[in-house]
mmCIF file with all atom_site columns, C-alpha atoms in Angstrom:
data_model
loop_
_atom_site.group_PDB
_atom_site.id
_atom_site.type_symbol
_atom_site.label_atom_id
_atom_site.label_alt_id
_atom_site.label_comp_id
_atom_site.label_asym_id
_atom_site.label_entity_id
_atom_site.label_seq_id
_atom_site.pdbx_PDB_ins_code
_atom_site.Cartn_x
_atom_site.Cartn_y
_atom_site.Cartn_z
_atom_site.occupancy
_atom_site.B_iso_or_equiv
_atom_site.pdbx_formal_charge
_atom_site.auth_seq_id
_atom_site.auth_comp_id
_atom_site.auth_asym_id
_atom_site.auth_atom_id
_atom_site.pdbx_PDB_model_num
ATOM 1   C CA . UNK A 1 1   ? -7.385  -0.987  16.670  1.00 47.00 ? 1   UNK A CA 1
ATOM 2   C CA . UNK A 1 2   ? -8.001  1.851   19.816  1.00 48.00 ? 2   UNK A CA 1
ATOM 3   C CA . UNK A 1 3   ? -11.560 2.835   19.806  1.00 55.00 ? 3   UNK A CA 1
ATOM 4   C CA . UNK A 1 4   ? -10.640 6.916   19.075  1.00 78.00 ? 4   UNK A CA 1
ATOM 5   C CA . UNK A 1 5   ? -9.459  6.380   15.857  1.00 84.00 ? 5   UNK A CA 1
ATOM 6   C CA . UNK A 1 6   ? -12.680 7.289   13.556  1.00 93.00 ? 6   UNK A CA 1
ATOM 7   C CA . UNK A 1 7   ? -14.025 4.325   11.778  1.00 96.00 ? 7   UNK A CA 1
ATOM 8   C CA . UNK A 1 8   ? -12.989 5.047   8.217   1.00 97.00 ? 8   UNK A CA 1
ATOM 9   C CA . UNK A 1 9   ? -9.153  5.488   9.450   1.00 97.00 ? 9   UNK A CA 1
ATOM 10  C CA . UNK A 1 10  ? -9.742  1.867   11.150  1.00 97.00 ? 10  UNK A CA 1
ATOM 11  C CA . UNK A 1 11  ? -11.171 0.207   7.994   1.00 97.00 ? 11  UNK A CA 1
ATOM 12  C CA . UNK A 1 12  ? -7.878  2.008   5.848   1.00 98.00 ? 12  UNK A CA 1
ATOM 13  C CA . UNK A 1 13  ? -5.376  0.351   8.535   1.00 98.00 ? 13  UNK A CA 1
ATOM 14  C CA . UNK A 1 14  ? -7.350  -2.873  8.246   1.00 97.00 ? 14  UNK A CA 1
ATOM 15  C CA . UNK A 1 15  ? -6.813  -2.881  4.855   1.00 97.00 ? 15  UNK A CA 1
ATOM 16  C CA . UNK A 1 16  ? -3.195  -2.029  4.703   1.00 97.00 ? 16  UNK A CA 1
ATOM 17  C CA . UNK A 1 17  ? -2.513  -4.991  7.761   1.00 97.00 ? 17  UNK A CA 1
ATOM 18  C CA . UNK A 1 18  ? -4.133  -7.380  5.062   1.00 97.00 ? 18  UNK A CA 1
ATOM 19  C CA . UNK A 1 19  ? -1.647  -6.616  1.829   1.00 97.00 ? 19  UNK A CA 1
ATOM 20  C CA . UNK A 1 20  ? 0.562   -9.566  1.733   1.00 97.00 ? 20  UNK A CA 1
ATOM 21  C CA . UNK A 1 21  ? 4.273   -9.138  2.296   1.00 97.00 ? 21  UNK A CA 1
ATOM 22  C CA . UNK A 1 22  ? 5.439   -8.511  -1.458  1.00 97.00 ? 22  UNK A CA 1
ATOM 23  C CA . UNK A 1 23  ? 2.350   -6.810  -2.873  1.00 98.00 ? 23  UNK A CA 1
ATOM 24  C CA . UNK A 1 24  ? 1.130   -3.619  -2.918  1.00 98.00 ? 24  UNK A CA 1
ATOM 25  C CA . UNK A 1 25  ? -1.923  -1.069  -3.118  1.00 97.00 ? 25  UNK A CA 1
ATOM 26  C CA . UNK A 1 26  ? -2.498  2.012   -4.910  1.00 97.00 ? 26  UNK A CA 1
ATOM 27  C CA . UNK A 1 27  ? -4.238  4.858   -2.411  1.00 97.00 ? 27  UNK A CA 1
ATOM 28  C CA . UNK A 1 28  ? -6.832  4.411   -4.961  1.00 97.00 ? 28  UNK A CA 1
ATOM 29  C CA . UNK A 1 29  ? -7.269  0.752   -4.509  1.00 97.00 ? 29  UNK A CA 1
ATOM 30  C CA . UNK A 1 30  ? -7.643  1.031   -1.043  1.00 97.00 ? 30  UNK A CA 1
ATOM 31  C CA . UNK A 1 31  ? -10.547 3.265   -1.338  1.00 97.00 ? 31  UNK A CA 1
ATOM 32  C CA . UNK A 1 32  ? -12.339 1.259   -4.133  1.00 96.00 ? 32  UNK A CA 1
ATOM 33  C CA . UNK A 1 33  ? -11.638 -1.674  -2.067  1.00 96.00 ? 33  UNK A CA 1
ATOM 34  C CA . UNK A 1 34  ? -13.335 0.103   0.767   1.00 96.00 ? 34  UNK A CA 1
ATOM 35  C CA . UNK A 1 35  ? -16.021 1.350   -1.330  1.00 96.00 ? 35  UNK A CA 1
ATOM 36  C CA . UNK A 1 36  ? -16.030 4.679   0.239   1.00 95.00 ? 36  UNK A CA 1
ATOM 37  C CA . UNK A 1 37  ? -13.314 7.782   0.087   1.00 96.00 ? 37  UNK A CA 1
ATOM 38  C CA . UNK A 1 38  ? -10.893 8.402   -2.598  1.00 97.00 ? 38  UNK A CA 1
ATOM 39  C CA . UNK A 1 39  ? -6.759  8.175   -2.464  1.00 97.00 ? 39  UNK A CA 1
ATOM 40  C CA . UNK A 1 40  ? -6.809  11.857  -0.831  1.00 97.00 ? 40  UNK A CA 1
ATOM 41  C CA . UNK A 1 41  ? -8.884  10.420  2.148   1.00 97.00 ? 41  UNK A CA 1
ATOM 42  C CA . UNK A 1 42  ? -6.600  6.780   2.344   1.00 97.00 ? 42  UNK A CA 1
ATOM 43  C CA . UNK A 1 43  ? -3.625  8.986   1.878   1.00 96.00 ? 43  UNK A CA 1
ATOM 44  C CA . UNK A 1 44  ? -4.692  11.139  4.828   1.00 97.00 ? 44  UNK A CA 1
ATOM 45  C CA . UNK A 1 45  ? -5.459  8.570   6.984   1.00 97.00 ? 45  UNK A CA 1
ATOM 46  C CA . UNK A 1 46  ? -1.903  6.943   6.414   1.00 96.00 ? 46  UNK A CA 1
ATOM 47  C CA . UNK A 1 47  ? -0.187  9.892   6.782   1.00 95.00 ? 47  UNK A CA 1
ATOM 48  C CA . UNK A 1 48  ? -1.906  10.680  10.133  1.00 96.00 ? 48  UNK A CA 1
ATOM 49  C CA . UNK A 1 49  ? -2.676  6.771   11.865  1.00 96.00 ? 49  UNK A CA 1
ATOM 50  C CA . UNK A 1 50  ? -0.189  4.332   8.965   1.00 95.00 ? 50  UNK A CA 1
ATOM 51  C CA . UNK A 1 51  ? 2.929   3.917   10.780  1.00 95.00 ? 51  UNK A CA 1
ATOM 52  C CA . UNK A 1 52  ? 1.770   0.923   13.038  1.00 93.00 ? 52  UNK A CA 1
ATOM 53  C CA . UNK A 1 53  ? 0.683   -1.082  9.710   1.00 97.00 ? 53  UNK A CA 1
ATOM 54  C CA . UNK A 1 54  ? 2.496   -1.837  6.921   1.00 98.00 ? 54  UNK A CA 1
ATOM 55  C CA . UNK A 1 55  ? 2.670   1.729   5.489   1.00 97.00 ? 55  UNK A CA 1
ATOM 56  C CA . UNK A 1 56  ? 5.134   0.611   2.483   1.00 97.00 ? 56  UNK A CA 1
ATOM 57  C CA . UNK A 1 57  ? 2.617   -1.954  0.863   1.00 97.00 ? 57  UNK A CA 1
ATOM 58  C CA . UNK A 1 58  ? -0.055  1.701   0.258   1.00 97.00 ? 58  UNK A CA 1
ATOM 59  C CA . UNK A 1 59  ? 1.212   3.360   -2.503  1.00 96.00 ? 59  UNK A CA 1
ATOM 60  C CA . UNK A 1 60  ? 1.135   5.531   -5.061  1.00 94.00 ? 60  UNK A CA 1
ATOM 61  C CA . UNK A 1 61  ? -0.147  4.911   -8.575  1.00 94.00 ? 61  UNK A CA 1
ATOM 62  C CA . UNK A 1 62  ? 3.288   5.573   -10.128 1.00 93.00 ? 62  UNK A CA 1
ATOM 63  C CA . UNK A 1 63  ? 5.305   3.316   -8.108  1.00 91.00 ? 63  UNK A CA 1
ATOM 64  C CA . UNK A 1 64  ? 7.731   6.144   -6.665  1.00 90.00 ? 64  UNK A CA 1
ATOM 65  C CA . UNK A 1 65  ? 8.626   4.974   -3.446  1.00 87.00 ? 65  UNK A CA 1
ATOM 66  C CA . UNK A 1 66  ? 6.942   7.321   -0.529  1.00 85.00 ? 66  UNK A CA 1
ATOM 67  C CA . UNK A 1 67  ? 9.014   10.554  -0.721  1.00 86.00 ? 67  UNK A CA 1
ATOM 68  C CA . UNK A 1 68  ? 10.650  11.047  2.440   1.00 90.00 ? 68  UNK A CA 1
ATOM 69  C CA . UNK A 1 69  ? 10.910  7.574   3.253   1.00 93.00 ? 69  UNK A CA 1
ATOM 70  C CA . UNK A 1 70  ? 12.085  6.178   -0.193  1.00 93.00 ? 70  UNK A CA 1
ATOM 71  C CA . UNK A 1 71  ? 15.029  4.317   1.780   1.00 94.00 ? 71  UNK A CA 1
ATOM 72  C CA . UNK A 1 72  ? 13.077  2.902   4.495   1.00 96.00 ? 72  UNK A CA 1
ATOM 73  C CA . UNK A 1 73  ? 10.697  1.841   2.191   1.00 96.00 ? 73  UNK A CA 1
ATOM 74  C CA . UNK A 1 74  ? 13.278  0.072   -0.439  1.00 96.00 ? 74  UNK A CA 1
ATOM 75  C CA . UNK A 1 75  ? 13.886  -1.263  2.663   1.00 97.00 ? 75  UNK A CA 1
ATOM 76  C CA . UNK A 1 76  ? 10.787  -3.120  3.018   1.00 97.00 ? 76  UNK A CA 1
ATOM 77  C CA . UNK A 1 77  ? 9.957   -4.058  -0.664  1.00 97.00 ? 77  UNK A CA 1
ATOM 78  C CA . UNK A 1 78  ? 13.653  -5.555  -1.197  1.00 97.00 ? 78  UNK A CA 1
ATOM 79  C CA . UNK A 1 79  ? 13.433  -7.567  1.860   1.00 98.00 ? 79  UNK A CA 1
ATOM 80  C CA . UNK A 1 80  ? 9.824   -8.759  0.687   1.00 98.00 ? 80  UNK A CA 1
ATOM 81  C CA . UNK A 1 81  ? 10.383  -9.406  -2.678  1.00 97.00 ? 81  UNK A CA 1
ATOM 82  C CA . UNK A 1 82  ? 8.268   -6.672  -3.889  1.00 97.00 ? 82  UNK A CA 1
ATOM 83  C CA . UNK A 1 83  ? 8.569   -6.410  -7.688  1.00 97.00 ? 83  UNK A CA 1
ATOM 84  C CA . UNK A 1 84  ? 10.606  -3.066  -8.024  1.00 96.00 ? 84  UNK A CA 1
ATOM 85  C CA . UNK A 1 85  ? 11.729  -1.654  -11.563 1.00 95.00 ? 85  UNK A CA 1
ATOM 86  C CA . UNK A 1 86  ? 14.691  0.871   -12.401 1.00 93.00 ? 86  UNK A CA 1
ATOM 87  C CA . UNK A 1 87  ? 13.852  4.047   -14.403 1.00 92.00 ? 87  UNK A CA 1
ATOM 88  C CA . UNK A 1 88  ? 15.864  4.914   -17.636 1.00 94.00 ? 88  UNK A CA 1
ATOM 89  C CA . UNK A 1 89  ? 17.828  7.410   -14.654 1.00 93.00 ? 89  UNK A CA 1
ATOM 90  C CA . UNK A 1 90  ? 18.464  4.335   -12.821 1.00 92.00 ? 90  UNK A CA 1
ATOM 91  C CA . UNK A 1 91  ? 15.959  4.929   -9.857  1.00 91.00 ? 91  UNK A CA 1
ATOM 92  C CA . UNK A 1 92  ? 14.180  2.200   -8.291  1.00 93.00 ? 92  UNK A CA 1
ATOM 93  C CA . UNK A 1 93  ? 10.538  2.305   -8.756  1.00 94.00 ? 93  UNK A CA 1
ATOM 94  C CA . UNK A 1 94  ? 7.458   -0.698  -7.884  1.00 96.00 ? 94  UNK A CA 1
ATOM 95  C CA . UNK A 1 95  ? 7.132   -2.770  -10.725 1.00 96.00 ? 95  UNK A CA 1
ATOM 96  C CA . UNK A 1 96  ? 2.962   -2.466  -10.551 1.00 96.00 ? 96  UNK A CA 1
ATOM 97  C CA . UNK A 1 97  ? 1.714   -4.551  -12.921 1.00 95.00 ? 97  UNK A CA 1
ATOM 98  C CA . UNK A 1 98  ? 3.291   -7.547  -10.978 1.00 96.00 ? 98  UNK A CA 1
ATOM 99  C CA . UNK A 1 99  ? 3.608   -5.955  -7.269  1.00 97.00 ? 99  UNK A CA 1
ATOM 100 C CA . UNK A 1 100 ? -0.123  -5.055  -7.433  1.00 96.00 ? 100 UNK A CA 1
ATOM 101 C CA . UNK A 1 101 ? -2.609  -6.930  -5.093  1.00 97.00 ? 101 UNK A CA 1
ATOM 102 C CA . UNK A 1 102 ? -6.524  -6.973  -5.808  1.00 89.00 ? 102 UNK A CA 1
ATOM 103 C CA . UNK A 1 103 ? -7.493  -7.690  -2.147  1.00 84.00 ? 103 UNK A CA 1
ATOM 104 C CA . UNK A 1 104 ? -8.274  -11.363 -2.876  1.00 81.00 ? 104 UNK A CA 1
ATOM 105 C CA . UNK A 1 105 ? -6.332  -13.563 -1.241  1.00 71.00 ? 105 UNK A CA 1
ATOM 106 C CA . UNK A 1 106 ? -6.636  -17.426 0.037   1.00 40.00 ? 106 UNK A CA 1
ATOM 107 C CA . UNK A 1 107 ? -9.106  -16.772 2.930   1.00 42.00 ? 107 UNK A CA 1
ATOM 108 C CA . UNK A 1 108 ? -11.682 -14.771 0.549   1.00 47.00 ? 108 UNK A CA 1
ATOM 109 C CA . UNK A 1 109 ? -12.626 -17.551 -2.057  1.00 38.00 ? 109 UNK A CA 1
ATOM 110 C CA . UNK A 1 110 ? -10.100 -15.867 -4.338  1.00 39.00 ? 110 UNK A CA 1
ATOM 111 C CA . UNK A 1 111 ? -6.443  -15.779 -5.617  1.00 37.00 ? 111 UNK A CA 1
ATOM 112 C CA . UNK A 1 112 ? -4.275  -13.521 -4.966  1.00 38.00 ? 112 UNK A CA 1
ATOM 113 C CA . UNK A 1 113 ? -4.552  -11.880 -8.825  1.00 37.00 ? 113 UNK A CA 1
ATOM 114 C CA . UNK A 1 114 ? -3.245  -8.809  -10.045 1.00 35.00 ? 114 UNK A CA 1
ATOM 115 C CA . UNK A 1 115 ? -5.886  -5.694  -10.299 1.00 36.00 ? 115 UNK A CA 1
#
């Protein structure tokens, strides 16, 4: 990470690097994770410093893809196996009960469980 990015912006990106390839994190999640912020600041920060991490696996709560970059994004979870759900209009949307990660994983003591 370059030394001028402020330090809560590095811990986000951190964060966002760790999400495993096929799971996903609210804005929210991040920030609990973190114990600091909220899903304003986390959404800030990826807006302003989140393209050279995986920006697709921080999300919204609802699981509607990043507008904007809903095709780029599809992109990503399809090609990851990200659980993705269609709406009753046929849109694609995360499946978050099963794409969810809790920031556990293998190298933590943990599983990788759902939040």
């Amino acid at each position: 990470m370059s030394e001028e990015l402020p330090v809560y912006a590095e811990r986000v990106l951190e964060v966002a690097e760790r999400i495993p390839p096929g799971r996903v994190m609210t804005y929210g999640d991040v920030a609990e994770w973190l114990g600091e912020g909220g899903p304003r600041q986390v959404g800030r920060v990826m807006a302003l410093y989140g393209a050279a991490v995986p920006w697709w696996r921080v999300v919204r709560a609802d699981g509607v893809p990043l507008p904007g970059s809903e095709r780029r994004a599809l992109e990503h979870y399809r090609s990851e196996g990200t659980p993705l759900r269609e709406t009753p209009s046929g849109e694609p949307r995360l499946a978050m009960r099963r794409a969810r990660w809790d920031g556990r994983g293998a190298g933590d003591g943990g599983d990788e469980a759902h939040i």
